Short mmCIF file of C-alpha atoms and ligand atoms in Angstrom, two decimals:
data_model
loop_
_atom_site.label_atom_id
_atom_site.label_comp_id
_atom_site.label_asym_id
_atom_site.label_seq_id
_atom_site.Cartn_x
_atom_site.Cartn_y
_atom_site.Cartn_z
CA UNK C 98 -99.51 31.71 -17.81
CA UNK C 99 -99.18 27.52 -18.02
CA UNK C 100 -100.47 26.08 -21.14
CA UNK C 101 -98.49 22.78 -21.02
CA UNK C 102 -98.97 20.38 -17.69
CA UNK C 103 -96.10 17.75 -17.53
CA UNK C 104 -97.31 15.15 -14.64
CA UNK C 105 -93.94 13.90 -13.79
CA UNK C 106 -91.02 14.66 -14.30
CA UNK C 107 -89.87 13.51 -18.44
CA UNK C 108 -86.49 13.16 -19.93
CA UNK C 109 -84.82 16.79 -20.32
CA UNK C 110 -84.63 15.91 -24.70
CA UNK C 111 -89.32 17.06 -24.48
CA UNK C 112 -89.63 19.45 -22.19
CA UNK C 113 -86.12 21.68 -23.73
CA UNK C 114 -88.61 21.10 -27.25
CA UNK C 115 -91.60 22.77 -24.92
CA UNK C 116 -89.79 25.26 -23.51
CA UNK C 117 -88.24 26.35 -26.53
CA UNK C 118 -91.22 26.45 -28.47
CA UNK C 119 -93.67 27.51 -26.11
CA UNK C 120 -91.56 29.36 -23.80
CA UNK C 121 -90.55 28.49 -20.74
CA UNK C 122 -92.99 30.00 -18.69
CA UNK C 123 -96.05 28.11 -20.06
CA UNK C 124 -94.67 24.76 -18.92
CA UNK C 125 -95.59 23.36 -15.23
CA UNK C 126 -93.66 19.82 -14.68
CA UNK C 127 -94.87 18.34 -11.32
CA UNK C 128 -91.81 17.89 -10.15
CA UNK C 129 -92.79 14.67 -7.60
CA UNK C 130 -91.00 11.67 -9.63
CA UNK C 131 -94.24 9.57 -8.34
CA UNK C 132 -97.41 8.55 -10.01
CA UNK C 133 -99.95 11.31 -9.62
CA UNK C 134 -102.67 11.22 -7.26
CA UNK C 135 -105.84 11.42 -8.71
CA UNK C 136 -106.63 14.20 -6.59
CA UNK C 137 -104.16 16.98 -7.72
CA UNK C 138 -104.37 15.16 -11.24
CA UNK C 139 -107.99 16.76 -11.34
CA UNK C 140 -106.39 19.63 -9.44
CA UNK C 141 -103.31 20.62 -12.51
CA UNK C 142 -105.82 20.12 -15.30
CA UNK C 143 -107.34 22.81 -14.42
CA UNK C 144 -107.11 25.93 -17.29
CA UNK C 145 -104.41 23.30 -19.25
CA UNK C 146 -104.89 23.28 -23.18
CA UNK C 147 -101.89 20.18 -22.83
CA UNK C 148 -101.52 17.76 -20.84
CA UNK C 149 -98.60 14.96 -21.05
CA UNK C 150 -99.62 12.39 -19.71
CA UNK C 151 -98.31 8.96 -18.58
CA UNK C 152 -99.91 5.16 -19.30
CA UNK C 153 -100.98 4.81 -15.78
CA UNK C 154 -103.24 7.61 -15.34
CA UNK C 155 -106.27 7.44 -16.43
CA UNK C 156 -107.33 10.19 -18.44
CA UNK C 157 -111.02 10.03 -18.69
CA UNK C 158 -114.00 12.61 -18.77
CA UNK C 159 -113.92 13.86 -15.36
CA UNK C 160 -110.33 14.73 -16.37
CA UNK C 161 -110.71 16.24 -19.68
CA UNK C 162 -114.36 18.01 -17.81
CA UNK C 163 -111.88 19.23 -15.31
CA UNK C 164 -109.67 20.97 -17.58
CA UNK C 165 -111.73 22.94 -18.95
CA UNK C 166 -113.27 23.67 -22.64
CA UNK C 167 -109.22 25.00 -23.66
CA UNK C 168 -107.62 21.86 -23.89
CA UNK C 169 -106.35 20.64 -26.57
CA UNK C 170 -104.09 17.92 -26.52
CA UNK C 171 -103.67 14.70 -24.32
CA UNK C 172 -100.13 13.20 -25.02
CA UNK C 173 -99.59 10.25 -23.71
CA UNK C 174 -96.00 9.04 -23.36
CA UNK C 175 -96.28 5.32 -24.60
CA UNK C 176 -96.98 3.39 -27.30
CA UNK C 177 -100.67 1.88 -25.88
CA UNK C 178 -103.69 3.85 -24.91
CA UNK C 179 -105.89 2.15 -23.29
CA UNK C 180 -105.49 4.55 -19.65
CA UNK C 181 -107.68 7.19 -22.47
CA UNK C 182 -111.27 7.73 -22.79
CA UNK C 183 -110.49 8.63 -26.69
CA UNK C 184 -114.09 8.57 -27.23
CA UNK C 185 -115.14 11.49 -24.79
CA UNK C 186 -111.98 13.04 -26.28
CA UNK C 187 -113.11 13.08 -30.12
CA UNK C 188 -116.18 14.33 -28.94
CA UNK C 189 -114.84 17.36 -26.87
CA UNK C 190 -112.48 18.16 -29.80
CA UNK C 191 -109.43 17.14 -27.84
CA UNK C 192 -106.28 15.59 -29.78
CA UNK C 193 -105.12 12.78 -28.16
CA UNK C 194 -101.43 11.17 -29.59
CA UNK C 195 -99.44 8.37 -29.13
CA UNK C 196 -95.86 7.83 -29.08
CA UNK C 197 -95.10 4.74 -31.73
CA UNK C 198 -92.37 3.76 -33.95
CA UNK C 199 -89.46 4.64 -31.07
CA UNK C 200 -90.03 2.09 -28.79
CA UNK C 201 -90.30 -0.87 -31.50
CA UNK C 202 -86.80 -1.95 -30.79
CA UNK C 203 -86.27 -1.56 -27.35
CA UNK C 204 -89.39 -3.36 -26.58
CA UNK C 205 -89.02 -5.98 -28.82
CA UNK C 206 -85.29 -6.58 -27.21
CA UNK C 207 -86.53 -6.51 -23.57
CA UNK C 208 -89.45 -9.49 -24.69
CA UNK C 209 -86.41 -11.14 -26.02
CA UNK C 210 -84.74 -10.36 -22.91
CA UNK C 211 -87.67 -12.44 -21.17
CA UNK C 212 -87.46 -15.59 -23.42
CA UNK C 213 -84.62 -16.22 -22.65
CA UNK C 214 -84.71 -15.49 -18.89
CA UNK C 215 -87.85 -17.15 -18.74
CA UNK C 216 -86.27 -20.37 -21.05
CA UNK C 217 -83.32 -20.44 -19.71
CA UNK C 218 -84.34 -20.09 -15.85
CA UNK C 219 -81.77 -17.00 -15.80
CA UNK C 220 -83.68 -15.47 -12.88
CA UNK C 221 -84.13 -19.07 -10.53
CA UNK C 222 -80.15 -19.18 -11.26
CA UNK C 223 -79.16 -15.93 -9.86
CA UNK C 224 -81.57 -15.90 -6.86
CA UNK C 225 -79.61 -19.18 -6.04
CA UNK C 226 -75.97 -17.32 -6.41
CA UNK C 227 -76.95 -14.87 -4.35
CA UNK C 228 -78.70 -17.02 -1.55
CA UNK C 229 -74.56 -18.32 -1.54
CA UNK C 230 -76.63 -22.22 -2.01
CA UNK C 231 -74.22 -22.74 -5.83
CA UNK C 232 -72.66 -25.92 -4.68
CA UNK C 233 -70.84 -25.28 -7.76
CA UNK C 234 -71.48 -26.99 -11.70
CA UNK C 235 -73.74 -29.93 -11.87
CA UNK C 236 -75.44 -31.75 -14.51
CA UNK C 237 -78.45 -31.53 -13.93
CA UNK C 238 -79.32 -27.82 -12.02
CA UNK C 239 -81.43 -25.91 -12.76
CA UNK C 240 -82.12 -27.15 -16.33
CA UNK C 241 -84.12 -25.00 -18.51
CA UNK C 242 -85.80 -25.29 -22.26
CA UNK C 243 -83.61 -24.81 -25.34
CA UNK C 244 -86.07 -23.09 -27.77
CA UNK C 245 -83.04 -22.31 -31.11
CA UNK C 246 -85.50 -24.59 -33.88
CA UNK C 247 -88.82 -23.76 -31.62
CA UNK C 248 -91.66 -22.21 -32.73
CA UNK C 249 -92.70 -18.62 -31.06
CA UNK C 250 -95.79 -17.80 -31.25
CA UNK C 251 -96.64 -14.03 -31.79
CA UNK C 252 -100.44 -12.97 -30.29
CA UNK C 253 -100.23 -9.50 -31.53
CA UNK C 254 -98.69 -8.92 -34.54
CA UNK C 255 -99.00 -4.99 -34.90
CA UNK C 256 -94.88 -3.02 -34.69
CA UNK C 257 -93.20 -4.59 -31.77
CA UNK C 258 -94.71 -8.37 -32.72
CA UNK C 259 -92.95 -8.17 -35.68
CA UNK C 260 -90.04 -6.87 -34.33
CA UNK C 261 -89.91 -9.68 -32.13
CA UNK C 262 -90.40 -11.98 -35.14
CA UNK C 263 -87.74 -10.31 -37.20
CA UNK C 264 -85.15 -11.33 -34.05
CA UNK C 265 -86.91 -14.75 -33.98
CA UNK C 266 -84.66 -15.65 -37.24
CA UNK C 267 -81.16 -15.92 -35.18
CA UNK C 268 -82.57 -18.74 -33.27
CA UNK C 269 -84.32 -20.12 -36.11
CA UNK C 270 -87.35 -20.39 -34.65
CA UNK C 271 -90.72 -21.29 -36.51
CA UNK C 272 -93.17 -18.25 -36.35
CA UNK C 273 -96.44 -18.44 -36.00
CA UNK C 274 -98.90 -15.46 -35.36
CA UNK C 275 -102.40 -14.67 -34.15
CA UNK C 276 -104.08 -11.35 -34.65
CA UNK C 277 -107.60 -9.47 -36.12
CA UNK C 278 -105.53 -8.39 -38.59
CA UNK C 279 -103.41 -11.01 -40.92
CA UNK C 280 -100.81 -9.04 -42.64
CA UNK C 281 -100.29 -8.77 -46.37
CA UNK C 282 -98.72 -11.77 -47.80
CA UNK C 283 -95.62 -10.09 -49.06
CA UNK C 284 -94.76 -9.22 -44.64
CA UNK C 285 -96.34 -12.38 -43.92
CA UNK C 286 -92.48 -13.62 -46.72
CA UNK C 287 -90.68 -11.44 -45.42
CA UNK C 288 -91.45 -12.46 -41.41
CA UNK C 289 -91.49 -16.29 -42.25
CA UNK C 290 -94.38 -15.62 -40.14
CA UNK C 291 -97.49 -17.88 -40.19
CA UNK C 292 -100.90 -16.95 -40.19
CA UNK C 293 -103.61 -19.22 -37.07
CA UNK C 294 -106.56 -19.47 -35.35
CA UNK C 295 -105.78 -18.41 -31.65
CA UNK C 296 -106.46 -22.23 -30.65
CA UNK C 297 -103.52 -23.55 -33.09
CA UNK C 298 -101.29 -20.02 -31.82
CA UNK C 299 -101.92 -21.93 -28.19
CA UNK C 300 -101.53 -25.31 -29.22
CA UNK C 301 -98.21 -24.97 -30.85
CA UNK C 302 -96.35 -22.18 -29.21
CA UNK C 303 -93.28 -23.62 -27.37
CA UNK C 304 -92.93 -19.20 -26.68
CA UNK C 305 -95.99 -17.49 -26.89
CA UNK C 306 -95.47 -13.63 -26.48
CA UNK C 307 -98.40 -11.40 -26.06
CA UNK C 308 -98.37 -8.06 -28.44
CA UNK C 309 -101.33 -7.02 -28.93
CA UNK C 310 -103.09 -3.57 -27.43
CA UNK C 311 -105.42 -4.05 -24.29
CA UNK C 312 -109.67 -3.41 -25.64
CA UNK C 313 -112.64 -5.32 -24.86
CA UNK C 314 -111.64 -8.21 -26.95
CA UNK C 315 -108.54 -8.40 -26.07
CA UNK C 316 -108.96 -8.29 -22.05
CA UNK C 317 -108.37 -11.64 -19.93
CA UNK C 318 -108.04 -13.35 -24.33
CA UNK C 319 -105.42 -15.69 -21.49
CA UNK C 320 -107.16 -17.66 -18.94
CA UNK C 321 -107.38 -20.36 -17.51
CA UNK C 322 -108.93 -22.03 -20.99
CA UNK C 323 -106.27 -20.72 -22.62
CA UNK C 324 -103.32 -22.67 -20.11
CA UNK C 325 -104.72 -25.85 -20.93
CA UNK C 326 -104.37 -25.66 -24.27
CA UNK C 327 -100.78 -25.03 -24.10
CA UNK C 328 -98.30 -27.60 -24.23
CA UNK C 329 -96.39 -28.33 -20.64
CA UNK C 330 -93.34 -26.73 -21.18
CA UNK C 331 -94.80 -23.67 -23.02
CA UNK C 332 -93.32 -20.37 -22.15
CA UNK C 333 -95.42 -17.23 -21.59
CA UNK C 334 -94.28 -13.72 -22.56
CA UNK C 335 -96.26 -10.36 -21.88
CA UNK C 336 -94.66 -7.24 -22.18
CA UNK C 337 -97.98 -5.77 -23.69
CA UNK C 338 -100.38 -4.93 -20.90
CA UNK C 339 -101.15 -7.29 -17.56
CA UNK C 340 -105.26 -7.03 -18.57
CA UNK C 341 -104.26 -9.07 -21.70
CA UNK C 342 -103.93 -11.54 -19.28
CA UNK C 343 -105.70 -13.37 -16.34
CA UNK C 344 -103.24 -13.13 -13.47
CA UNK C 345 -104.66 -14.98 -11.23
CA UNK C 346 -105.46 -17.86 -14.07
CA UNK C 347 -101.61 -18.22 -14.77
CA UNK C 348 -100.76 -17.93 -11.39
CA UNK C 349 -102.18 -20.98 -10.74
CA UNK C 350 -101.69 -22.49 -14.01
CA UNK C 351 -97.88 -21.67 -13.33
CA UNK C 352 -98.29 -23.75 -10.21
CA UNK C 353 -99.77 -26.75 -11.39
CA UNK C 354 -97.79 -26.89 -13.43
CA UNK C 355 -100.07 -26.19 -16.81
CA UNK C 356 -96.81 -24.31 -18.32
CA UNK C 357 -93.71 -24.52 -17.68
CA UNK C 358 -92.32 -21.30 -17.26
CA UNK C 359 -94.03 -16.80 -17.63
CA UNK C 360 -91.53 -13.98 -18.23
CA UNK C 361 -93.79 -10.72 -17.09
CA UNK C 362 -93.35 -7.21 -17.56
CA UNK C 363 -96.34 -5.98 -17.58
CA UNK C 364 -99.57 -6.65 -14.49
CA UNK C 365 -103.32 -6.66 -14.27
CA UNK C 366 -103.57 -4.32 -11.38
CA UNK C 367 -100.20 -2.13 -11.63
CA UNK C 368 -98.15 -1.79 -9.52
CA UNK C 369 -99.37 -4.79 -7.45
CA UNK C 370 -97.92 -8.21 -9.22
CA UNK C 371 -100.05 -11.64 -8.02
CA UNK C 372 -98.74 -13.07 -4.63
CA UNK C 373 -99.01 -15.94 -5.79
CA UNK C 374 -96.16 -15.17 -8.83
CA UNK C 375 -94.11 -13.72 -6.01
CA UNK C 376 -93.39 -16.73 -4.26
CA UNK C 377 -93.15 -18.43 -7.81
CA UNK C 378 -89.90 -19.82 -9.17
CA UNK C 379 -90.42 -20.08 -12.14
CA UNK C 380 -92.02 -16.51 -13.51
CA UNK C 381 -89.51 -13.88 -14.34
CA UNK C 382 -91.01 -10.41 -13.15
CA UNK C 383 -90.05 -6.42 -14.58
CA UNK C 384 -91.44 -3.29 -13.39
CA UNK C 385 -92.77 -2.31 -17.32
CA UNK C 386 -89.60 -1.97 -18.54
CA UNK C 387 -90.64 -2.30 -21.62
CA UNK C 388 -88.47 1.19 -23.49
CA UNK C 389 -87.05 1.62 -20.74
CA UNK C 390 -83.77 2.81 -22.91
CA UNK C 391 -82.13 6.12 -22.18
CA UNK C 392 -82.42 6.88 -26.41
CA UNK C 393 -85.70 5.82 -26.35
CA UNK C 394 -87.46 7.59 -23.47
CA UNK C 395 -85.52 10.05 -25.01
CA UNK C 396 -87.39 9.78 -28.11
CA UNK C 397 -90.26 9.60 -26.42
CA UNK C 398 -90.77 12.59 -24.69
CA UNK C 399 -89.66 14.53 -27.92
CA UNK C 400 -92.65 13.51 -29.80
CA UNK C 401 -95.19 13.26 -26.95
CA UNK C 402 -93.75 17.68 -26.97
CA UNK C 403 -93.48 17.75 -31.26
CA UNK C 404 -96.95 16.24 -30.63
CA UNK C 405 -98.64 19.37 -27.84
CA UNK C 406 -96.54 21.66 -29.98
CA UNK C 407 -98.44 21.18 -32.79
CA UNK C 408 -101.73 20.93 -31.28
CA UNK C 409 -100.91 24.00 -29.74
CA UNK C 410 -100.09 26.09 -33.36
CA UNK C 411 -103.25 24.62 -34.75
CA UNK C 412 -101.75 22.28 -36.74
CA UNK C 413 -102.28 18.64 -37.06
CA UNK C 414 -100.36 16.54 -34.30
CA UNK C 415 -98.07 13.88 -36.27
CA UNK C 416 -99.12 10.51 -33.89
CA UNK C 417 -102.63 12.31 -33.92
CA UNK C 418 -105.34 8.84 -32.65
CA UNK C 419 -108.26 11.40 -32.45
CA UNK C 420 -107.99 13.14 -35.60
CA UNK C 421 -110.49 12.01 -38.56
CA UNK C 422 -109.68 11.33 -41.95
C1 LIG X 617 -95.70 0.72 -22.67
O1 LIG X 617 -96.10 0.18 -21.87
C2 LIG X 617 -95.78 1.88 -23.88
O2 LIG X 617 -97.46 0.98 -23.98
O3 LIG X 617 -95.32 2.36 -24.90
C1 LIG X 618 -97.83 -1.61 -31.32
O1 LIG X 618 -97.19 -0.52 -31.69
C2 LIG X 618 -97.76 -3.02 -31.91
O2 LIG X 618 -97.85 -1.90 -32.90
O3 LIG X 618 -97.52 -3.76 -31.65
#
């Protein structure tokens, strides 16, 4: 009998754990390696006690009710869980879990890949070379921006924001940050990071990297008004969630030179990307790869599996977001 529904193929590490703990018959993993259509999701969750789902799937009251009252846990294969209606789950006694910690370093590394690529025009340079336009070294060719010794601003100083800050020491950067919650003085000292208000973050950052969760307070935290306050030489990087930035406004801001460049791993309406960005040389665009390393995805799948196993065995899942107390 199927007890666990996995919405698309996940790394074997996670699947093996589920099968070993619950039996191979207990797990149904959809084989198509593509986003599950809404109607298929509503159909396949029926009767499941656990769902291992993706960040691109909206897990709302309708899905929970389509599953049935035996549903015990929704395990997201992501640290961000803005796709899940946690309140609806809580009122139904369903556990919601995520995959924190194991993807912190991979995501921080990718943020730095975007920072360096945007500052040094890596994507543009590569396109230039591959288009066979390169006539040889030039003293004024494709000049980017030095980041050594500049100011790194971090919006959202959770685990990932802090890991990005740690890496800034290697570039001798001053780190400033803004977050709804200020860090303790000890952590601020260890990271050499200074808390500032959002206005100061906008005005002072040479590189501004976004690491907040998506919620009603952070949705469209960056619009035209914010870009107007940034330096014309600034670089904006987003590896968090697309809707934190109003993508249309960012596109116009780049076109009009309000800021120098952007490095994006996430988009407002994934997988769609604002058409203007597609033609914008100063935008470095990646397809949501923050946690995409073999090691990290194995660890995420294992964590999601362990959360499911705990819930189905009547224990508190290690990464429960909906548990009280
Ligand atoms: C990826 O975006 C995640 O939230 O894990
Ligand atoms: C995500 O886990 C973050 O803390 O930034």
